[in-house]
Amino acid sequence: MKDVYLLSGFLGSGKTSLLSHLIEQFKAAGLKPAVIMNELGKLNFDSRSVDGDVPLKEMLEGCICCTGSEKMEAQLQMLLEGENFDVLLIETTGAAHPVEALDAVFSPLFADRLNMKGIITVADCKRWLDRDKLTPQTKMLFLEQIRHAHLIVANKIDLLTEVEASDVTMQIQALNSTAPIIQTTNSKIPLNLITKLEATFHEKEINQTAIGKQLTLSSRLHTFKEAVKQEEFEEWVRNLPDTIYRMKGYVPLVGHKNPYLFQYAYGMVQWLPEYMKMSPQIVIIGDQVNQIDIIGSSHD
């Protein structure tokens, strides 16, 4: 399995600097990294930050989340099938919600081939001090990126006074009490801090992925043993707790030859017919997903 790190953070926080440092350190450790870059604009990534020997896929004028998820899956598929690499670094656009970006990574087509190690969020300490000047929607995204992190890089700490640095660290820790916080200048962190993030573990009947030890945001890959009735499945979905954010995959339905493509986001359900025999699996993303019972399974 390939280890995957998702780099999150607000616009201009220092994600690209972090990416460059991590590439350099992985290569020094004898590991070959691959990179997927996501940009909102038409201009591509500054090639000076990624050497020519590093496999690079770029997504321009889009976001990993929403409709860009399918494009992201295609990029991942091309990397897995056509490139030789040891570790994958994904830099999201600063406008991406971390849960939605994570959803794109966990395609049921290859979820069992990728080991999501965690979300590393770069937090701009100077912007944190001025966060109340942001629009409500922008501020919410800024906070959500920090809230869902498994490791927080408190960047641009050199621009703060000692008192400001202490206040920012405590305030961020209060927002996300489970993620370690690393104070940095130019997003420089030692490699061992991210490689310590907890890897995938498996159980007999269910593949469960816990992203980070003692961290709540997690994903779970479930394989169906038999077809389920659509009405009963939707009833199960309606009774899920609010802590389940996203689901995506192929659900085998009674009376249908092939599993249906199923998507769920924030209470909304979508079904699409599939004309190929896809593996009957769904990926569930949320808080403590290993604690929920999945319909039609006596092993959960």
Tab-separated table of C-alpha atoms in Angstrom, residues 1 35 42 64 85 88 111 152 160 174 180 217 228 230 234 246 258 280:
chain	number	residue	atom	x	y	z
A	1	MET	CA	0.000	0.000	0.000
A	35	VAL	CA	2.589	14.702	-5.977
A	42	LYS	CA	-5.445	28.513	-14.874
A	64	ILE	CA	-10.663	18.238	-5.420
A	85	PHE	CA	6.522	5.788	-6.226
A	88	LEU	CA	1.941	10.322	-2.260
A	111	ALA	CA	-9.174	2.504	-1.282
A	152	ILE	CA	-1.141	21.372	12.649
A	160	LEU	CA	4.478	37.226	15.906
A	174	ALA	CA	-8.557	24.755	22.018
A	180	PRO	CA	-0.110	18.112	17.767
A	217	LEU	CA	-11.941	11.974	11.836
A	228	VAL	CA	-29.686	-4.926	0.249
A	230	GLN	CA	-32.928	0.212	-1.419
A	234	GLU	CA	-32.056	4.656	2.723
A	246	ARG	CA	-19.640	11.577	3.430
A	258	ASN	CA	-24.963	-4.415	-11.014
A	280	PRO	CA	-19.713	-3.809	-3.832
